[in-house]
Tab-separated table of C-alpha atoms and ligand atoms in Angstrom:
chain	number	residue	atom	x	y	z
A	2	MET	CA	-47.445	-16.576	-13.086
A	3	ASN	CA	-46.017	-12.744	-13.627
A	4	LEU	CA	-43.344	-11.581	-12.665
A	5	ILE	CA	-43.842	-8.086	-11.299
A	6	ASP	CA	-40.648	-6.221	-13.024
A	7	GLY	CA	-38.971	-4.222	-10.791
A	8	LYS	CA	-36.792	-3.192	-13.184
A	9	LYS	CA	-38.432	-1.848	-15.784
A	10	ILE	CA	-40.730	0.750	-13.316
A	11	ALA	CA	-37.904	1.795	-11.577
A	12	SER	CA	-36.291	2.522	-14.638
A	13	GLN	CA	-39.458	4.514	-15.911
A	14	ILE	CA	-39.423	6.130	-12.628
A	15	LEU	CA	-35.483	7.032	-13.121
A	16	ASP	CA	-36.491	8.277	-16.254
A	17	ASP	CA	-39.369	11.360	-14.947
A	18	LEU	CA	-36.605	11.633	-12.351
A	19	SER	CA	-34.074	12.757	-14.304
A	20	LYS	CA	-36.489	15.187	-16.684
A	21	LYS	CA	-37.082	16.993	-13.711
A	22	ILE	CA	-34.298	17.481	-12.329
A	23	ALA	CA	-32.310	18.400	-15.590
A	24	ARG	CA	-35.183	20.914	-15.405
A	25	PHE	CA	-34.538	21.957	-11.667
A	26	PRO	CA	-32.163	25.172	-11.429
A	27	ARG	CA	-29.178	24.155	-9.172
A	28	LYS	CA	-27.430	20.890	-8.761
A	29	ILE	CA	-29.164	18.691	-6.229
A	30	GLY	CA	-27.234	17.336	-3.574
A	31	LEU	CA	-27.302	13.777	-1.366
A	32	ALA	CA	-24.735	12.713	1.607
A	33	VAL	CA	-24.041	8.658	2.330
A	34	LEU	CA	-21.787	8.141	5.397
A	35	MET	CA	-20.656	4.708	5.350
A	36	VAL	CA	-19.159	3.749	8.432
A	37	GLY	CA	-17.529	-0.041	8.669
A	38	ASP	CA	-16.678	-2.791	5.776
A	39	ASN	CA	-20.264	-4.825	5.666
A	40	PRO	CA	-19.928	-5.804	1.970
A	41	GLY	CA	-23.786	-5.431	1.071
A	42	SER	CA	-23.517	-1.918	2.272
A	43	HIS	CA	-20.706	-1.230	-0.188
A	44	ALA	CA	-23.054	-2.425	-2.687
A	45	TYR	CA	-25.864	-0.801	-1.693
A	46	VAL	CA	-23.272	2.850	-2.056
A	47	ARG	CA	-22.416	1.901	-4.803
A	48	MET	CA	-25.354	1.138	-6.401
A	49	LYS	CA	-26.697	4.584	-5.498
A	50	LYS	CA	-23.234	6.245	-6.506
A	51	LYS	CA	-24.505	5.136	-9.889
A	52	ALA	CA	-27.598	6.519	-9.511
A	53	CYS	CA	-27.039	9.564	-8.842
A	54	ALA	CA	-24.663	10.293	-11.481
A	55	GLN	CA	-27.513	9.370	-13.482
A	56	LEU	CA	-29.459	11.723	-13.032
A	57	GLY	CA	-26.453	14.242	-12.324
A	58	ILE	CA	-27.515	13.853	-8.133
A	59	ASP	CA	-24.189	15.146	-6.485
A	60	SER	CA	-23.150	12.530	-4.360
A	61	LEU	CA	-21.188	13.448	-1.370
A	62	THR	CA	-19.933	10.054	-0.051
A	63	GLU	CA	-18.084	9.091	3.031
A	64	GLN	CA	-16.541	5.602	4.464
A	65	LEU	CA	-15.472	6.118	7.102
A	66	ASP	CA	-13.343	3.053	9.993
A	67	ALA	CA	-15.582	0.654	11.759
A	68	ASP	CA	-14.240	2.420	15.191
A	69	THR	CA	-14.840	5.676	14.427
A	70	SER	CA	-16.492	6.859	17.067
A	71	PRO	CA	-20.826	7.887	16.863
A	72	GLU	CA	-19.599	11.371	17.935
A	73	THR	CA	-17.339	12.132	14.866
A	74	VAL	CA	-20.382	11.118	12.738
A	75	LEU	CA	-22.830	13.241	14.537
A	76	GLN	CA	-20.430	15.368	14.467
A	77	LYS	CA	-20.538	15.045	10.939
A	78	ILE	CA	-24.297	14.742	10.633
A	79	GLU	CA	-24.374	18.229	11.719
A	80	VAL	CA	-22.446	19.931	9.050
A	81	LEU	CA	-24.542	17.733	6.148
A	82	ASN	CA	-26.972	19.758	8.326
A	83	HIS	CA	-26.008	22.810	8.065
A	84	THR	CA	-24.517	23.160	4.196
A	85	PRO	CA	-26.802	24.284	1.754
A	86	ALA	CA	-25.791	22.227	-1.395
A	87	ILE	CA	-26.989	19.130	0.822
A	88	ASP	CA	-30.461	17.950	-0.040
A	89	GLY	CA	-30.131	14.427	1.216
A	90	ILE	CA	-28.574	13.026	3.836
A	91	LEU	CA	-28.122	9.104	4.766
A	92	VAL	CA	-26.339	6.989	7.166
A	93	GLN	CA	-26.232	3.596	4.945
A	94	LEU	CA	-27.102	1.245	7.414
A	95	PRO	CA	-26.421	-1.935	9.212
A	96	LEU	CA	-23.536	0.101	11.785
A	97	PRO	CA	-21.441	-1.184	13.631
A	98	ASP	CA	-22.290	-2.437	17.309
A	99	HIS	CA	-20.842	0.169	19.917
A	100	TYR	CA	-23.536	2.772	17.967
A	101	ASN	CA	-27.168	3.044	18.568
A	102	PRO	CA	-28.793	3.703	15.257
A	103	GLN	CA	-31.578	5.167	16.784
A	104	GLN	CA	-29.257	8.132	17.987
A	105	ILE	CA	-27.240	8.498	14.772
A	106	THR	CA	-30.823	8.886	13.084
A	107	ARG	CA	-31.780	11.755	15.232
A	108	ALA	CA	-28.622	13.393	14.425
A	109	ILE	CA	-30.363	14.433	10.827
A	110	ASP	CA	-32.280	17.160	9.798
A	111	PRO	CA	-35.681	15.520	9.401
A	112	ASN	CA	-36.071	17.864	6.619
A	113	LYS	CA	-32.964	15.939	4.766
A	114	ASP	CA	-33.658	12.300	6.323
A	115	VAL	CA	-34.050	11.277	2.175
A	116	ASP	CA	-34.204	7.065	4.351
A	117	GLY	CA	-37.462	8.868	6.323
A	118	PHE	CA	-36.313	6.841	9.223
A	119	HIS	CA	-36.259	9.976	11.846
A	120	PRO	CA	-38.997	9.961	14.289
A	121	MET	CA	-40.426	12.898	13.174
A	122	ASN	CA	-41.364	11.505	9.479
A	123	VAL	CA	-41.896	8.149	10.998
A	124	GLY	CA	-44.886	10.262	12.688
A	125	LYS	CA	-45.545	11.730	9.544
A	126	LEU	CA	-46.526	8.322	7.783
A	127	LEU	CA	-48.452	7.179	10.577
A	128	LEU	CA	-51.100	9.749	10.572
A	129	GLY	CA	-50.943	10.166	7.257
A	130	GLU	CA	-49.922	13.684	6.959
A	131	GLU	CA	-48.241	14.595	3.333
A	132	GLY	CA	-44.308	16.213	3.825
A	133	GLY	CA	-42.443	14.205	5.521
A	134	PHE	CA	-40.129	11.447	3.547
A	135	ILE	CA	-41.526	7.692	2.668
A	136	PRO	CA	-38.793	5.146	3.445
A	137	CYS	CA	-37.487	3.916	-0.152
A	138	THR	CA	-38.244	0.297	0.801
A	139	PRO	CA	-41.779	0.604	1.462
A	140	HIS	CA	-43.145	2.911	-0.559
A	141	GLY	CA	-40.886	1.476	-4.000
A	142	ILE	CA	-42.944	-1.554	-2.971
A	143	GLN	CA	-46.641	-0.163	-3.107
A	144	LEU	CA	-45.456	1.482	-5.792
A	145	LEU	CA	-44.501	-2.054	-7.484
A	146	LEU	CA	-48.385	-3.425	-7.031
A	147	GLU	CA	-49.724	-0.012	-8.272
A	148	LYS	CA	-47.767	0.164	-11.408
A	149	SER	CA	-48.245	-3.353	-11.509
A	150	GLN	CA	-52.539	-2.688	-11.572
A	151	ILE	CA	-52.453	-4.999	-8.232
A	152	GLU	CA	-55.593	-4.388	-6.606
A	153	ILE	CA	-54.472	-3.363	-2.564
A	154	ALA	CA	-57.349	-2.002	-1.485
A	155	GLY	CA	-59.487	-4.176	1.364
A	156	LYS	CA	-57.345	-7.189	0.071
A	157	HIS	CA	-55.156	-9.165	3.296
A	158	VAL	CA	-51.378	-8.200	2.482
A	159	VAL	CA	-49.407	-10.286	5.348
A	160	ILE	CA	-46.251	-8.598	5.945
A	161	VAL	CA	-43.469	-11.055	7.878
A	162	GLY	CA	-40.725	-9.171	10.047
A	163	ARG	CA	-41.487	-6.105	11.609
A	164	SER	CA	-38.170	-3.749	11.166
A	165	ASN	CA	-38.308	-0.701	11.161
A	166	ILE	CA	-37.047	-0.213	8.332
A	167	VAL	CA	-39.242	-2.299	6.184
A	168	GLY	CA	-42.227	-4.240	8.331
A	169	LYS	CA	-43.337	-1.558	10.634
A	170	PRO	CA	-43.476	1.567	7.765
A	171	LEU	CA	-45.130	-0.766	4.899
A	172	ALA	CA	-47.992	-1.617	7.598
A	173	ALA	CA	-48.244	2.190	8.396
A	174	LEU	CA	-48.496	2.826	4.575
A	175	LEU	CA	-49.896	0.295	3.343
A	176	VAL	CA	-53.097	0.256	5.550
A	177	GLN	CA	-53.552	4.455	5.333
A	178	LYS	CA	-56.876	5.682	3.729
A	179	ARG	CA	-55.823	7.316	0.205
A	180	ARG	CA	-55.641	6.064	-3.344
A	181	GLY	CA	-53.537	2.884	-3.835
A	182	CYS	CA	-53.553	1.686	0.386
A	183	ASN	CA	-56.445	1.200	1.524
A	184	ALA	CA	-55.269	-2.595	2.555
A	185	THR	CA	-55.619	-4.661	5.410
A	186	VAL	CA	-52.100	-5.429	7.403
A	187	THR	CA	-51.056	-8.124	9.473
A	188	ILE	CA	-47.466	-8.309	10.884
A	189	VAL	CA	-45.892	-11.547	11.834
A	190	HIS	CA	-42.399	-11.790	12.941
A	191	SER	CA	-40.404	-14.916	15.123
A	192	GLN	CA	-43.212	-14.528	18.050
A	193	SER	CA	-46.057	-15.320	16.175
A	194	GLU	CA	-47.488	-18.206	17.304
A	195	HIS	CA	-49.360	-20.400	13.207
A	196	LEU	CA	-47.547	-18.180	10.896
A	197	SER	CA	-48.066	-20.208	8.166
A	198	ASP	CA	-51.265	-20.732	9.009
A	199	ILE	CA	-51.513	-16.645	8.567
A	200	THR	CA	-48.951	-16.355	5.721
A	201	ARG	CA	-51.914	-18.750	3.543
A	202	THR	CA	-54.522	-16.444	4.418
A	203	ALA	CA	-52.845	-13.288	2.701
A	204	ASP	CA	-53.902	-12.134	-1.509
A	205	ILE	CA	-50.678	-10.411	-1.126
A	206	LEU	CA	-47.620	-12.040	0.931
A	207	ILE	CA	-44.423	-9.990	1.726
A	208	ALA	CA	-40.992	-11.083	2.707
A	209	ALA	CA	-39.125	-8.874	5.036
A	210	ILE	CA	-36.951	-11.321	6.857
A	211	GLY	CA	-33.327	-11.377	6.319
A	212	GLN	CA	-33.953	-15.688	5.545
A	213	PRO	CA	-33.338	-17.492	2.716
A	214	HIS	CA	-36.227	-19.189	0.838
A	215	PHE	CA	-37.944	-18.671	3.967
A	216	ILE	CA	-41.634	-18.836	2.275
A	217	THR	CA	-42.519	-22.092	0.546
A	218	ASN	CA	-44.848	-23.591	-1.204
A	219	LYS	CA	-46.299	-24.080	1.605
A	220	LEU	CA	-46.670	-21.055	3.146
A	221	VAL	CA	-48.497	-19.295	0.056
A	222	LYS	CA	-52.408	-19.607	-1.430
A	223	PRO	CA	-52.636	-20.557	-4.883
A	224	GLY	CA	-53.137	-17.308	-6.609
A	225	ALA	CA	-51.621	-14.714	-4.116
A	226	VAL	CA	-49.236	-12.339	-4.788
A	227	VAL	CA	-45.501	-12.845	-4.006
A	228	VAL	CA	-43.140	-9.912	-2.856
A	229	ASP	CA	-39.544	-10.692	-1.417
A	230	VAL	CA	-37.759	-8.132	0.777
A	231	GLY	CA	-35.157	-10.016	1.092
A	232	ILE	CA	-31.189	-10.113	-0.088
A	233	ASN	CA	-29.048	-12.548	1.605
A	234	ARG	CA	-25.894	-13.698	-0.095
A	235	VAL	CA	-25.682	-16.774	-0.221
A	236	GLN	CA	-22.295	-19.022	-1.348
A	237	ASP	CA	-23.254	-21.827	-3.922
A	238	GLU	CA	-21.253	-25.117	-4.356
A	239	SER	CA	-18.262	-23.103	-5.941
A	240	GLY	CA	-17.729	-20.830	-3.147
A	241	ASN	CA	-19.855	-18.000	-5.535
A	242	VAL	CA	-21.725	-14.766	-3.346
A	243	LYS	CA	-24.646	-14.763	-5.130
A	244	LEU	CA	-28.024	-13.029	-3.678
A	245	VAL	CA	-31.231	-14.812	-2.852
A	246	GLY	CA	-34.667	-13.506	-1.516
A	247	ASP	CA	-36.426	-15.207	1.538
A	248	VAL	CA	-38.994	-16.739	-1.038
A	249	ASP	CA	-38.021	-20.073	-2.600
A	250	PHE	CA	-39.222	-18.455	-6.249
A	251	SER	CA	-39.574	-22.072	-7.957
A	252	SER	CA	-41.750	-23.813	-5.465
A	253	VAL	CA	-43.687	-20.143	-5.003
A	254	ALA	CA	-43.172	-19.450	-9.098
A	255	PRO	CA	-46.100	-21.838	-10.142
A	256	ILE	CA	-48.873	-21.379	-7.791
A	257	ALA	CA	-48.374	-16.975	-7.203
A	258	SER	CA	-50.320	-14.617	-9.502
A	259	TRP	CA	-47.265	-12.098	-9.433
A	260	ILE	CA	-44.146	-12.304	-7.847
A	261	THR	CA	-40.724	-10.737	-8.146
A	262	PRO	CA	-37.687	-11.832	-8.757
A	263	VAL	CA	-34.343	-11.655	-6.625
A	264	PRO	CA	-32.422	-9.660	-7.861
A	265	GLY	CA	-34.617	-6.949	-10.220
A	266	GLY	CA	-37.642	-6.828	-8.088
A	267	VAL	CA	-37.625	-4.611	-5.058
A	268	GLY	CA	-34.160	-3.911	-4.802
A	269	PRO	CA	-34.139	-1.249	-7.870
A	270	MET	CA	-37.179	0.300	-5.906
A	271	THR	CA	-35.782	1.530	-2.572
A	272	ILE	CA	-32.694	3.183	-5.409
A	273	ALA	CA	-34.791	5.069	-7.456
A	274	LEU	CA	-37.150	5.974	-4.249
A	275	LEU	CA	-34.688	7.466	-2.415
A	276	MET	CA	-33.367	9.619	-5.785
A	277	GLN	CA	-37.263	10.697	-5.649
A	278	ASN	CA	-37.310	11.755	-1.841
A	279	THR	CA	-33.618	13.693	-2.499
A	280	TYR	CA	-35.205	15.255	-5.427
A	281	GLU	CA	-38.494	16.208	-3.692
A	282	SER	CA	-36.247	17.773	-0.788
A	283	ALA	CA	-34.347	20.002	-3.266
A	284	LEU	CA	-37.934	20.936	-4.632
A	285	ARG	CA	-38.774	21.247	-0.520
A	286	ARG	CA	-35.604	23.786	0.116
A	287	GLY	CA	-35.533	24.956	-3.383
B	29	LIG	P1	-33.882	-7.198	10.635
B	29	LIG	O1	-33.320	-8.614	10.145
B	29	LIG	O2	-34.433	-6.367	10.733
B	29	LIG	O3	-35.518	-8.193	10.405
B	29	LIG	C1	-36.100	-9.377	10.132
B	29	LIG	C2	-37.846	-9.602	10.647
B	29	LIG	O4	-37.846	-10.087	9.725
B	29	LIG	C3	-37.832	-9.392	11.711
B	29	LIG	O5	-38.558	-8.663	12.382
B	29	LIG	C4	-37.541	-10.373	12.630
B	29	LIG	O6	-38.888	-11.278	13.701
B	29	LIG	C5	-38.717	-11.553	11.039
B	29	LIG	N1	-37.844	-12.996	11.275
B	29	LIG	C6	-36.606	-13.525	11.371
B	29	LIG	N2	-36.667	-14.388	11.367
B	29	LIG	C7	-37.935	-15.343	10.574
B	29	LIG	C8	-39.202	-16.478	11.076
B	29	LIG	N3	-38.191	-17.085	11.395
B	29	LIG	N4	-39.916	-16.401	11.288
B	29	LIG	C9	-40.856	-15.373	11.613
B	29	LIG	N5	-40.734	-13.996	11.527
B	29	LIG	C10	-38.543	-13.419	11.454
B	29	LIG	O7	-34.630	-7.402	8.908
B	29	LIG	P2	-34.507	-6.278	7.401
B	29	LIG	O8	-36.413	-5.637	7.941
B	29	LIG	O9	-33.479	-5.127	7.637
B	29	LIG	O10	-34.587	-7.222	6.213
B	29	LIG	C11	-35.119	-7.523	5.497
B	29	LIG	C12	-34.789	-8.396	4.674
B	29	LIG	O11	-34.598	-7.306	3.939
B	29	LIG	C13	-33.104	-9.007	4.310
B	29	LIG	O12	-32.862	-9.844	4.263
B	29	LIG	C14	-32.800	-7.393	4.266
B	29	LIG	O13	-31.494	-8.629	3.425
B	29	LIG	C15	-33.695	-6.633	2.611
B	29	LIG	N6	-33.925	-5.839	2.655
B	29	LIG	C16	-34.098	-5.711	0.996
B	29	LIG	C17	-34.361	-4.193	0.889
B	29	LIG	C18	-34.521	-3.751	-0.655
B	29	LIG	O14	-34.102	-3.002	-0.978
B	29	LIG	N7	-35.053	-4.838	-1.306
B	29	LIG	C19	-34.109	-2.544	1.816
B	29	LIG	C20	-34.034	-3.172	3.194
B	29	LIG	C21	-33.656	-4.131	3.105
B	29	LIG	P3	-37.956	-10.142	15.068
B	29	LIG	O15	-38.848	-9.197	14.683
B	29	LIG	O16	-38.979	-10.549	16.219
B	29	LIG	O17	-36.600	-10.772	15.527
């Protein structure tokens, strides 16, 4: 079994970006809006701010109460859309229940939508058009595989999970007719029949479910590559919160050819690709 070192690959991407950003003629700015008090979101926003500080990107973070109205958030997005110093805008998900996330995502200028969730950018990804933004986690997974010299072309990739932020855009990316993609892709989800029969046919199995240790060795073909996107907060025996993936690492690692750890696998890549999209936005905007 070989470990896919997301931390190392992400840090190489960040090192490369930091040199480019140092040469960029102006300050680059990323705005992050967070609504409510989700503990996971706090941690993600902290990591994003830290990465910005490391690269010399100005980060503007606004933390809003859970009862903030969607109209207020829409107004703030509108201001940021027209603020020249801001190259990237993201609204940390999940949003409180009284929000329609699609409405918020659509309000962001697609040219500043560094998360890649705006329908314009989703459409460009599906069509294989240049000039959009690829969502950070799917792009991070594709690069993890490519930079670990794992062949994707022609392989059967099974993705467990069909969310708009991971499963669906990942399928759209890996099936593209371009270098580093060209996979045969199957998505399974909570309504799929014969799920384990399908996952056992995967050359590359990607778990984006949000269920701790869902993927055991019984769902994996010996020799498969296993990518664990899950980040689940669970309490250990002493009551401390720890992060675990969707893959039962101890049962799957012995039969996998390659596997990502949690933490230290997909997570750091998501942050690195967010920084890359922000730099890309600044380059396009000049
Ligand atoms: P969602 O809850 O939006 O989607 C989960 C998907 O898993 C759904 O499609 C759901 O099916 C499917 N699913 C749930 N239970 C089962 C089951 N028993 N059998 C088969 N399929 C099932 O989650 P996200 O995609 O947003 O996130 C998935 C995981 O990845 C989470 O742990 C999240 O924290 C993590 N994550 C990690 C990131 C990183 O950077 N590493 C970034 C983003 C997310 P259905 O559609 O039918 O309900």
